[in-house]
Short mmCIF file of C-alpha atoms in Angstrom, two decimals:
data_model
loop_
_atom_site.label_atom_id
_atom_site.label_comp_id
_atom_site.label_asym_id
_atom_site.label_seq_id
_atom_site.Cartn_x
_atom_site.Cartn_y
_atom_site.Cartn_z
CA MET A 145 -18.48 -80.40 32.95
CA PHE A 146 -17.02 -77.41 34.82
CA TRP A 147 -17.23 -79.05 38.22
CA ILE A 148 -15.70 -82.30 36.98
CA GLU A 149 -12.76 -80.46 35.44
CA LEU A 150 -12.39 -78.27 38.55
CA VAL A 151 -12.21 -81.34 40.79
CA ILE A 152 -9.57 -82.87 38.51
CA LEU A 153 -7.60 -79.61 38.55
CA LEU A 154 -7.64 -79.46 42.36
CA LEU A 155 -6.74 -83.13 42.70
CA LEU A 156 -3.77 -82.71 40.36
CA ILE A 157 -2.55 -79.67 42.31
CA PHE A 158 -2.95 -81.55 45.60
CA TRP A 159 -1.13 -84.56 44.11
CA GLY A 160 1.74 -82.35 42.97
CA VAL A 161 2.00 -80.68 46.38
CA ARG A 162 1.98 -84.02 48.21
CA LYS A 163 4.75 -85.44 46.02
CA GLY A 164 6.66 -82.19 46.37
CA GLY A 165 9.45 -80.52 44.45
CA ILE A 166 9.42 -80.48 40.68
CA PHE A 167 6.53 -82.94 40.57
CA LEU A 168 4.13 -80.01 40.91
CA THR A 169 5.00 -78.90 37.39
CA LEU A 170 4.85 -82.51 36.15
CA ALA A 171 1.35 -82.78 37.60
CA GLY A 172 0.53 -79.70 35.55
CA ALA A 173 1.74 -81.45 32.41
CA VAL A 174 -0.45 -84.45 33.29
CA GLY A 175 -3.33 -82.00 33.63
CA ALA A 176 -2.58 -80.57 30.19
CA PHE A 177 -2.84 -84.10 28.79
CA VAL A 178 -6.12 -84.83 30.59
CA PHE A 179 -7.80 -81.57 29.56
CA THR A 180 -6.74 -81.71 25.90
CA PHE A 181 -6.84 -85.43 25.08
CA ILE A 182 -9.83 -86.43 27.20
CA PHE A 183 -11.94 -83.27 27.58
CA LYS A 184 -10.85 -81.82 24.20
CA ALA A 185 -10.13 -78.41 25.72
CA PRO A 186 -8.40 -75.90 23.41
CA MET A 187 -4.66 -75.61 23.95
CA SER A 188 -3.32 -72.55 25.76
CA ASP A 189 0.24 -71.28 26.02
CA PRO A 190 2.25 -71.11 29.25
CA PRO A 191 2.98 -67.55 30.48
CA LEU A 192 6.27 -66.99 28.69
CA THR A 193 6.54 -63.31 29.66
CA VAL A 194 6.18 -64.22 33.32
CA LEU A 195 8.85 -66.90 32.97
CA ARG A 196 11.28 -64.46 31.36
CA ILE A 197 10.78 -61.93 34.16
CA ILE A 198 11.36 -64.57 36.83
CA LEU A 199 14.58 -65.77 35.19
CA ALA A 200 15.90 -62.22 34.75
CA VAL A 201 15.27 -61.38 38.41
CA VAL A 202 16.81 -64.58 39.82
CA ILE A 203 19.91 -64.34 37.61
CA ALA A 204 20.54 -60.82 38.95
CA GLY A 205 19.89 -61.96 42.52
CA GLY A 206 22.13 -64.99 42.07
CA ALA A 207 24.91 -62.78 40.72
CA MET A 208 24.67 -60.52 43.77
CA GLN A 209 24.87 -63.52 46.06
CA ALA A 210 27.85 -64.96 44.19
CA ALA A 211 29.68 -61.63 44.55
CA GLY A 212 29.10 -61.57 48.32
CA GLY A 213 26.44 -58.88 48.26
CA ILE A 214 23.94 -60.75 50.42
CA GLU A 215 26.59 -61.42 53.09
CA TYR A 216 27.36 -57.69 53.08
CA LEU A 217 23.67 -56.88 53.62
CA VAL A 218 23.54 -59.37 56.51
CA ALA A 219 26.46 -57.60 58.20
CA ILE A 220 24.67 -54.26 57.88
CA ALA A 221 21.54 -55.82 59.39
CA GLU A 222 23.52 -57.23 62.33
CA LYS A 223 25.06 -53.82 62.98
CA ILE A 224 21.61 -52.21 63.15
CA LEU A 225 20.19 -54.92 65.43
CA ARG A 226 23.10 -54.73 67.88
CA LYS A 227 22.66 -50.98 68.24
CA HIS A 228 19.07 -51.46 69.46
CA PRO A 229 18.99 -54.88 71.19
CA LYS A 230 16.06 -54.17 73.53
CA SER A 231 13.78 -53.45 70.57
CA ILE A 232 14.63 -56.66 68.76
CA THR A 233 11.07 -58.06 68.75
CA ILE A 234 9.92 -55.10 66.66
CA LEU A 235 13.17 -54.32 64.88
CA ALA A 236 14.06 -57.86 63.74
CA PRO A 237 10.92 -58.43 61.62
CA MET A 238 11.21 -54.95 60.13
CA ILE A 239 14.88 -55.54 59.26
CA SER A 240 13.96 -58.93 57.80
CA TRP A 241 11.27 -57.29 55.68
CA LEU A 242 13.63 -54.52 54.53
CA PHE A 243 16.51 -56.77 53.54
CA VAL A 244 14.33 -59.31 51.76
CA PHE A 245 12.73 -56.35 49.99
CA CYS A 246 16.16 -55.10 48.89
CA CYS A 247 17.55 -58.42 47.66
CA GLY A 248 14.35 -60.10 46.46
CA THR A 249 14.83 -63.41 48.27
CA GLY A 250 14.01 -64.89 51.66
CA HIS A 251 17.36 -66.70 51.72
CA ILE A 252 18.92 -63.76 53.55
CA LEU A 253 16.91 -64.81 56.62
CA TRP A 254 19.03 -67.93 57.24
CA SER A 255 22.03 -65.71 57.96
CA LEU A 256 20.00 -63.36 60.16
CA LEU A 257 18.35 -65.94 62.43
CA PRO A 258 21.49 -66.94 64.42
CA ILE A 259 22.20 -63.25 64.99
CA ILE A 260 18.62 -62.56 66.12
CA ASN A 261 18.72 -65.55 68.48
CA GLU A 262 22.06 -64.49 70.02
CA ILE A 263 21.02 -60.87 70.58
CA ALA A 264 17.67 -61.90 72.07
CA ILE A 265 19.22 -64.29 74.62
CA GLU A 266 21.94 -61.82 75.58
CA ASN A 267 19.28 -59.24 76.39
CA GLY A 268 16.84 -61.54 78.18
CA VAL A 269 14.28 -61.52 75.38
CA ARG A 270 12.41 -64.73 74.60
CA PRO A 271 13.90 -65.71 71.16
CA GLU A 272 10.55 -67.06 69.96
CA ARG A 273 9.24 -63.52 69.74
CA PRO A 274 11.70 -61.97 67.24
CA ILE A 275 12.41 -65.28 65.45
CA ALA A 276 8.76 -66.12 64.71
CA ALA A 277 7.97 -62.54 63.71
CA SER A 278 11.07 -62.39 61.47
CA VAL A 279 10.28 -65.69 59.74
CA VAL A 280 6.74 -64.64 58.80
CA SER A 281 7.87 -61.11 57.88
CA SER A 282 10.56 -62.40 55.53
CA GLN A 283 7.94 -64.33 53.56
CA ASN A 284 5.63 -61.33 53.66
CA ALA A 285 8.36 -59.17 52.10
CA VAL A 286 8.48 -61.53 49.12
CA CYS A 287 5.01 -60.17 48.28
CA GLY A 288 6.24 -56.58 48.65
CA THR A 289 9.44 -56.45 46.64
CA PRO A 290 9.49 -55.97 42.86
CA LEU A 291 12.57 -58.20 42.76
CA ALA A 292 10.91 -61.43 43.92
CA ALA A 293 9.88 -64.08 41.41
CA ALA A 294 6.29 -64.13 42.73
CA THR A 295 5.88 -60.34 42.44
CA ALA A 296 7.45 -60.43 38.99
CA ALA A 297 4.89 -63.05 38.01
CA LEU A 298 2.05 -60.92 39.42
CA VAL A 299 3.25 -57.89 37.45
CA GLY A 300 3.50 -60.00 34.31
CA PHE A 301 -0.04 -61.35 34.66
CA LEU A 302 -1.65 -58.00 35.48
CA GLU A 303 0.22 -55.99 32.85
CA GLU A 304 -0.56 -58.56 30.16
CA SER A 305 -4.23 -58.41 31.08
CA GLY A 306 -4.17 -54.60 31.10
CA SER A 307 -5.60 -54.52 34.63
CA VAL A 308 -3.03 -52.34 36.38
CA ASP A 309 0.59 -51.27 35.95
CA MET A 310 3.61 -52.17 38.08
CA ILE A 311 3.82 -48.87 39.96
CA THR A 312 0.21 -49.07 41.10
CA ILE A 313 0.83 -52.63 42.29
CA LEU A 314 3.87 -51.51 44.29
CA MET A 315 1.99 -48.56 45.78
CA VAL A 316 -0.38 -51.11 47.27
CA VAL A 317 1.73 -54.13 48.19
CA ILE A 318 4.75 -52.30 49.68
CA PRO A 319 2.91 -50.38 52.44
CA ALA A 320 0.44 -53.23 52.99
CA THR A 321 3.12 -55.85 53.63
CA LEU A 322 5.19 -53.40 55.67
CA LEU A 323 2.23 -52.75 57.96
CA GLY A 324 1.55 -56.47 58.20
CA SER A 325 5.13 -57.17 59.22
CA LEU A 326 5.00 -54.43 61.85
CA ALA A 327 1.81 -55.98 63.23
CA SER A 328 3.50 -59.39 63.45
CA GLY A 329 6.18 -57.91 65.70
CA LEU A 330 3.72 -55.98 67.87
CA VAL A 331 1.57 -59.02 68.52
CA MET A 332 4.62 -61.00 69.66
CA LEU A 333 5.82 -58.47 72.24
CA LYS A 334 4.32 -60.37 75.18
CA LYS A 335 3.98 -63.83 73.62
CA GLY A 336 4.89 -66.67 75.99
CA ARG A 337 6.71 -66.59 79.32
CA GLU A 338 9.63 -64.29 79.89
CA LEU A 339 12.91 -65.98 79.02
CA ALA A 340 14.14 -66.24 82.60
CA ASP A 341 10.93 -68.07 83.58
CA ASP A 342 10.85 -70.50 80.67
CA PRO A 343 11.34 -74.11 81.90
CA GLU A 344 12.99 -75.33 78.68
CA PHE A 345 15.48 -72.47 78.76
CA GLN A 346 16.27 -73.20 82.42
CA ARG A 347 16.70 -76.90 81.65
CA ARG A 348 19.18 -76.20 78.86
CA ILE A 349 21.17 -73.88 81.09
CA ALA A 350 21.26 -76.44 83.93
CA SER A 351 22.30 -79.30 81.62
CA GLY A 352 25.03 -77.26 79.94
CA GLU A 353 23.37 -77.44 76.50
CA LEU A 354 23.31 -73.65 76.46
CA VAL A 355 26.14 -71.55 77.86
CA LEU A 356 25.50 -67.85 78.33
CA ARG A 357 28.17 -65.27 77.68
CA GLU A 358 29.46 -63.77 80.91
CA HIS A 359 30.42 -60.44 79.39
CA LYS A 360 27.59 -58.74 77.59
CA GLU A 361 29.46 -55.78 76.21
CA GLU A 362 28.33 -54.60 72.80
CA LYS A 363 29.79 -56.78 70.08
CA GLU A 364 31.39 -54.90 67.21
CA VAL A 365 30.48 -55.99 63.69
CA ASP A 366 33.57 -56.08 61.48
CA MET A 367 32.74 -54.55 58.08
CA SER A 368 36.34 -54.33 56.90
CA GLY A 369 36.43 -57.85 55.52
CA PHE A 370 34.01 -57.18 52.69
CA SER A 371 35.50 -56.69 49.27
CA ARG A 372 34.77 -53.93 46.82
CA GLN A 373 32.92 -56.38 44.58
CA SER A 374 30.41 -57.30 47.30
CA LYS A 375 29.54 -53.65 47.84
CA LEU A 376 29.36 -52.91 44.11
CA SER A 377 27.07 -55.88 43.56
CA VAL A 378 24.57 -54.42 46.03
CA VAL A 379 24.84 -50.99 44.39
CA ALA A 380 24.29 -52.45 40.91
CA PHE A 381 21.33 -54.54 42.02
CA LEU A 382 19.61 -51.71 43.90
CA ALA A 383 20.38 -49.22 41.12
CA ALA A 384 18.59 -51.47 38.65
CA MET A 385 15.57 -51.60 40.97
CA VAL A 386 15.52 -47.80 41.31
CA ILE A 387 15.75 -47.34 37.53
CA ILE A 388 12.92 -49.80 36.96
CA VAL A 389 10.70 -47.99 39.46
CA LEU A 390 11.66 -44.59 37.98
CA LEU A 391 10.74 -45.71 34.47
CA GLY A 392 7.48 -47.05 35.84
CA VAL A 393 6.63 -43.72 37.46
CA VAL A 394 7.84 -41.40 34.67
CA LYS A 395 6.47 -42.95 31.52
CA SER A 396 8.01 -40.22 29.34
CA LEU A 397 11.46 -41.69 30.10
CA ARG A 398 10.61 -44.95 28.39
CA PRO A 399 11.93 -45.21 24.82
CA VAL A 400 9.49 -44.93 21.92
CA LEU A 401 10.39 -47.69 19.45
CA SER A 402 10.58 -47.47 15.66
CA ASP A 403 7.09 -48.97 15.28
CA GLY A 404 5.64 -46.16 17.41
CA SER A 405 5.08 -48.29 20.52
CA THR A 406 6.52 -47.51 23.95
CA LEU A 407 8.71 -50.10 25.63
CA GLY A 408 6.62 -51.97 28.19
CA MET A 409 7.50 -52.44 31.85
CA THR A 410 7.78 -56.21 31.60
CA ASP A 411 10.54 -55.77 29.02
CA ILE A 412 12.18 -53.01 31.06
CA ILE A 413 12.34 -55.27 34.14
CA GLN A 414 14.08 -57.98 32.12
CA ILE A 415 16.55 -55.60 30.45
CA PHE A 416 17.74 -53.89 33.64
CA MET A 417 17.87 -57.07 35.72
CA PHE A 418 20.06 -58.69 33.07
CA CYS A 419 22.18 -55.53 32.84
CA ALA A 420 22.64 -55.53 36.63
CA ALA A 421 23.72 -59.18 36.46
CA ALA A 422 26.19 -58.32 33.68
CA VAL A 423 27.73 -55.47 35.71
CA ILE A 424 28.07 -57.69 38.78
CA CYS A 425 29.70 -60.49 36.79
CA LEU A 426 32.19 -57.99 35.34
CA VAL A 427 33.28 -56.66 38.74
CA MET A 428 33.46 -59.93 40.66
CA ASP A 429 36.60 -62.07 40.69
CA LYS A 430 34.75 -65.32 39.95
CA LYS A 431 33.60 -66.98 36.78
CA PRO A 432 30.02 -66.10 35.80
CA ASP A 433 29.05 -69.78 36.02
CA VAL A 434 29.14 -69.59 39.84
CA VAL A 435 25.81 -67.75 39.60
CA LEU A 436 24.21 -71.04 38.56
CA GLU A 437 25.24 -72.63 41.88
CA THR A 438 23.77 -70.00 44.20
CA PRO A 439 20.68 -70.80 46.32
CA VAL A 440 18.94 -67.69 44.98
CA PHE A 441 19.31 -68.83 41.38
CA LYS A 442 18.32 -72.42 42.11
CA SER A 443 15.18 -71.47 44.05
CA GLY A 444 14.20 -68.94 41.38
CA VAL A 445 14.62 -71.42 38.53
CA PHE A 446 12.57 -73.89 40.56
CA ALA A 447 9.80 -71.26 40.78
CA ALA A 448 9.98 -70.76 37.01
CA VAL A 449 9.76 -74.50 36.36
CA ILE A 450 6.77 -74.80 38.68
CA CYS A 451 5.13 -71.85 36.95
CA LEU A 452 5.66 -73.46 33.53
CA GLY A 453 3.68 -76.65 34.15
CA LEU A 454 1.20 -75.28 36.67
CA CYS A 455 0.23 -72.18 34.67
CA TRP A 456 -0.06 -74.24 31.52
CA MET A 457 -2.65 -76.52 33.12
CA VAL A 458 -4.53 -73.63 34.77
CA ASN A 459 -4.58 -71.62 31.52
CA ILE A 460 -6.02 -74.57 29.59
CA PHE A 461 -8.72 -75.03 32.23
CA ILE A 462 -9.58 -71.31 32.28
CA GLY A 463 -9.63 -71.09 28.50
CA ALA A 464 -12.02 -74.03 28.23
CA GLN A 465 -14.32 -72.75 31.00
CA SER A 466 -14.08 -69.00 30.37
CA THR A 467 -17.79 -68.60 29.57
CA PHE A 468 -18.93 -70.44 32.68
CA LEU A 469 -16.43 -68.58 34.85
CA THR A 470 -17.43 -65.12 33.64
CA GLU A 471 -21.20 -65.71 33.51
CA THR A 472 -21.83 -67.92 36.55
CA VAL A 473 -18.98 -68.20 39.04
CA SER A 474 -18.06 -64.51 38.81
CA GLN A 475 -21.56 -63.52 39.99
CA PHE A 476 -20.96 -65.47 43.20
CA THR A 477 -17.42 -64.17 43.82
CA ASN A 478 -18.48 -60.59 43.08
CA GLN A 479 -21.28 -60.92 45.63
CA TYR A 480 -18.95 -62.45 48.23
CA PRO A 481 -15.45 -61.13 47.35
CA TRP A 482 -13.98 -62.21 50.67
CA ILE A 483 -14.19 -65.81 49.43
CA PHE A 484 -11.39 -65.08 46.94
CA ILE A 485 -9.20 -63.60 49.68
CA VAL A 486 -9.71 -66.65 51.89
CA ALA A 487 -9.05 -68.93 48.91
CA CYS A 488 -5.72 -67.18 48.22
CA TYR A 489 -4.71 -67.62 51.85
CA LEU A 490 -5.63 -71.31 51.87
CA VAL A 491 -3.92 -72.08 48.55
CA GLY A 492 -0.82 -70.31 49.85
CA ASN A 493 -0.83 -72.58 52.88
CA ILE A 494 -1.23 -75.67 50.72
CA THR A 495 1.59 -74.90 48.29
CA THR A 496 3.80 -72.89 50.77
CA SER A 497 5.24 -71.21 47.67
CA GLN A 498 4.37 -67.68 46.62
CA GLY A 499 5.36 -68.42 43.02
CA SER A 500 3.18 -71.53 42.78
CA THR A 501 0.24 -69.81 44.46
CA THR A 502 0.52 -66.81 42.14
CA ALA A 503 0.42 -69.15 39.15
CA ILE A 504 -2.84 -70.64 40.43
CA VAL A 505 -4.86 -67.78 41.91
CA ILE A 506 -4.05 -64.77 39.70
CA PRO A 507 -5.10 -66.26 36.32
CA LEU A 508 -8.21 -67.63 37.99
CA GLY A 509 -8.99 -64.28 39.63
CA LEU A 510 -8.59 -62.46 36.31
CA ALA A 511 -10.86 -64.98 34.58
CA LEU A 512 -13.49 -64.48 37.28
CA GLY A 513 -13.36 -60.72 36.84
CA ILE A 514 -12.30 -60.16 40.45
CA SER A 515 -11.83 -56.44 41.15
CA THR A 516 -8.23 -55.28 41.47
CA PRO A 517 -8.54 -54.25 45.16
CA VAL A 518 -9.84 -57.72 46.07
CA LEU A 519 -7.28 -59.40 43.80
CA LEU A 520 -4.38 -57.62 45.50
CA ALA A 521 -5.89 -58.06 48.98
CA GLY A 522 -5.99 -61.80 48.36
CA TRP A 523 -2.56 -61.97 46.81
CA VAL A 524 -0.70 -60.28 49.69
CA THR A 525 -1.89 -63.02 52.05
CA ILE A 526 -0.08 -65.81 50.18
CA GLY A 527 3.13 -65.20 52.12
CA SER A 528 1.35 -65.99 55.40
CA HIS A 529 1.65 -69.73 54.77
CA PHE A 530 2.07 -70.82 58.38
CA LEU A 531 -1.34 -72.29 59.14
CA ILE A 532 0.34 -75.69 59.22
CA PRO A 533 4.10 -76.19 59.80
CA ALA A 534 4.80 -77.36 56.26
CA ALA A 535 7.00 -74.52 55.00
CA SER A 536 10.73 -75.23 55.17
CA GLU A 537 11.49 -71.95 56.94
CA SER A 538 9.01 -72.68 59.76
CA LEU A 539 10.72 -76.01 60.48
CA ALA A 540 14.33 -74.90 60.01
CA ALA A 541 14.00 -71.77 62.17
CA ILE A 542 13.23 -73.89 65.23
CA ALA A 543 16.82 -75.18 65.15
CA PHE A 544 18.19 -71.62 65.33
CA ASP A 545 16.47 -70.99 68.67
CA THR A 546 19.07 -72.37 71.09
CA ALA A 547 16.83 -71.53 74.06
CA GLY A 548 14.13 -73.91 72.79
CA THR A 549 11.31 -71.36 72.88
CA THR A 550 10.31 -71.54 69.19
CA LYS A 551 8.36 -74.73 68.69
CA ILE A 552 5.51 -76.70 67.16
CA GLY A 553 2.76 -77.38 69.71
CA LYS A 554 1.05 -80.62 70.65
CA PHE A 555 -1.82 -79.96 68.26
CA VAL A 556 0.48 -79.20 65.25
CA PHE A 557 -1.45 -76.04 64.33
CA ASN A 558 -0.45 -74.17 67.49
CA THR A 559 3.04 -73.26 66.34
CA SER A 560 5.03 -70.18 67.28
CA TYR A 561 4.21 -68.76 63.83
CA LEU A 562 0.42 -69.11 63.89
CA LEU A 563 -0.46 -65.91 65.80
CA PRO A 564 1.91 -63.52 63.98
CA SER A 565 1.05 -64.97 60.56
CA LEU A 566 -2.74 -64.73 61.11
CA VAL A 567 -2.47 -61.13 62.33
CA MET A 568 -0.12 -60.31 59.47
CA ALA A 569 -2.48 -61.80 56.85
CA ALA A 570 -5.44 -59.84 58.22
CA VAL A 571 -3.52 -56.54 58.27
CA ASP A 572 -2.02 -57.23 54.82
CA ALA A 573 -5.41 -57.90 53.26
CA GLY A 574 -7.15 -54.99 54.94
CA ALA A 575 -4.43 -52.49 54.10
CA ALA A 576 -4.11 -53.69 50.49
CA PHE A 577 -7.86 -53.49 49.92
CA LEU A 578 -8.12 -49.98 51.35
CA LEU A 579 -5.04 -48.69 49.52
CA ALA A 580 -6.11 -50.18 46.19
CA SER A 581 -9.64 -48.82 46.61
CA VAL A 582 -8.24 -45.33 47.14
CA ILE A 583 -5.53 -45.44 44.47
CA LEU A 584 -7.48 -47.07 41.66
#
């Protein structure tokens, strides 16, 4: 019965991915019907704690975006990049990682890509190199920041299971993803022809599609136009992150409640993210409802909706097959742990969503009794979803390269993102496994 139910589970996930959008969670609801009404599996609850964390994080991130905080961060990033233009292939992916880490969303990349493209062309650097490395690094950072919906979901799952706390998770995923992003830039240093020798670039220059600036003096980034509220929103958001991390490190700072229990980290994350959102809404000159219209909020709520239906189906399946998973399948995965890491990478490439992938692989990994080092090594690879050009960022970024060097190859798989993402995934997994093995 296990294999029949597993095939149905995989088919429903594939169906949801193919239809796209919110249908992935609806496919999960269909799965809940199939498993309970037809296979008589016991009902399981969706991960409500995980959902609350995701919503708290995206409301705070949406508030910062509404107040102009993300635009302010983009201006700071541009200022740094223009000071070191010759190092853009290494610096751009590291800046992308850092700023996604700070604001918890990959949406900041859309504002950075035109800047990266312009600086690269002005300095004779093939734009494909920093653009491709920055695109994959931005998605990698989603697996490194405590403010991303996917990382919040991971923390929720692992803390509920009692496997490992948030600080230990961050001690592994932050340096692992940072090293992976650095590797993605290094491997792109000599990728492709030099810009001056690229035939597509030469064609665009000759046809007038691309006009180069004659004067290449350093462009000044105007920071005076940013309001006090945009700067305060960044301060409030980052202050909340620092407080959360501090309370995770120094457990004695957490309040002891009247029933004798200590306030848990999942609750602390929610409280301080909501408090940060409240502070931002108080200082900005817009109505709080504008938060609901921001891309950060919309994408985060989408992740929560996906998690609701998908986790519900997966939890029902795991609950019904827990004995088989722990007694039979776990023996195989414990003998060949690399299979779980590869599975995480492949599922990430199928869903192209860190939140959706987390909802699938982490409950399953916990049910299989996968060791924490292997679990985290697999999880950090889910941001390297560039095996096929299905992710929106891999397609949209091509349009930002005005020189025409970032592209999808004749064989579909040979995109500009394939090499940096494969190297990044390998470094991520290796570093996470070694760090977790040492720390735990």
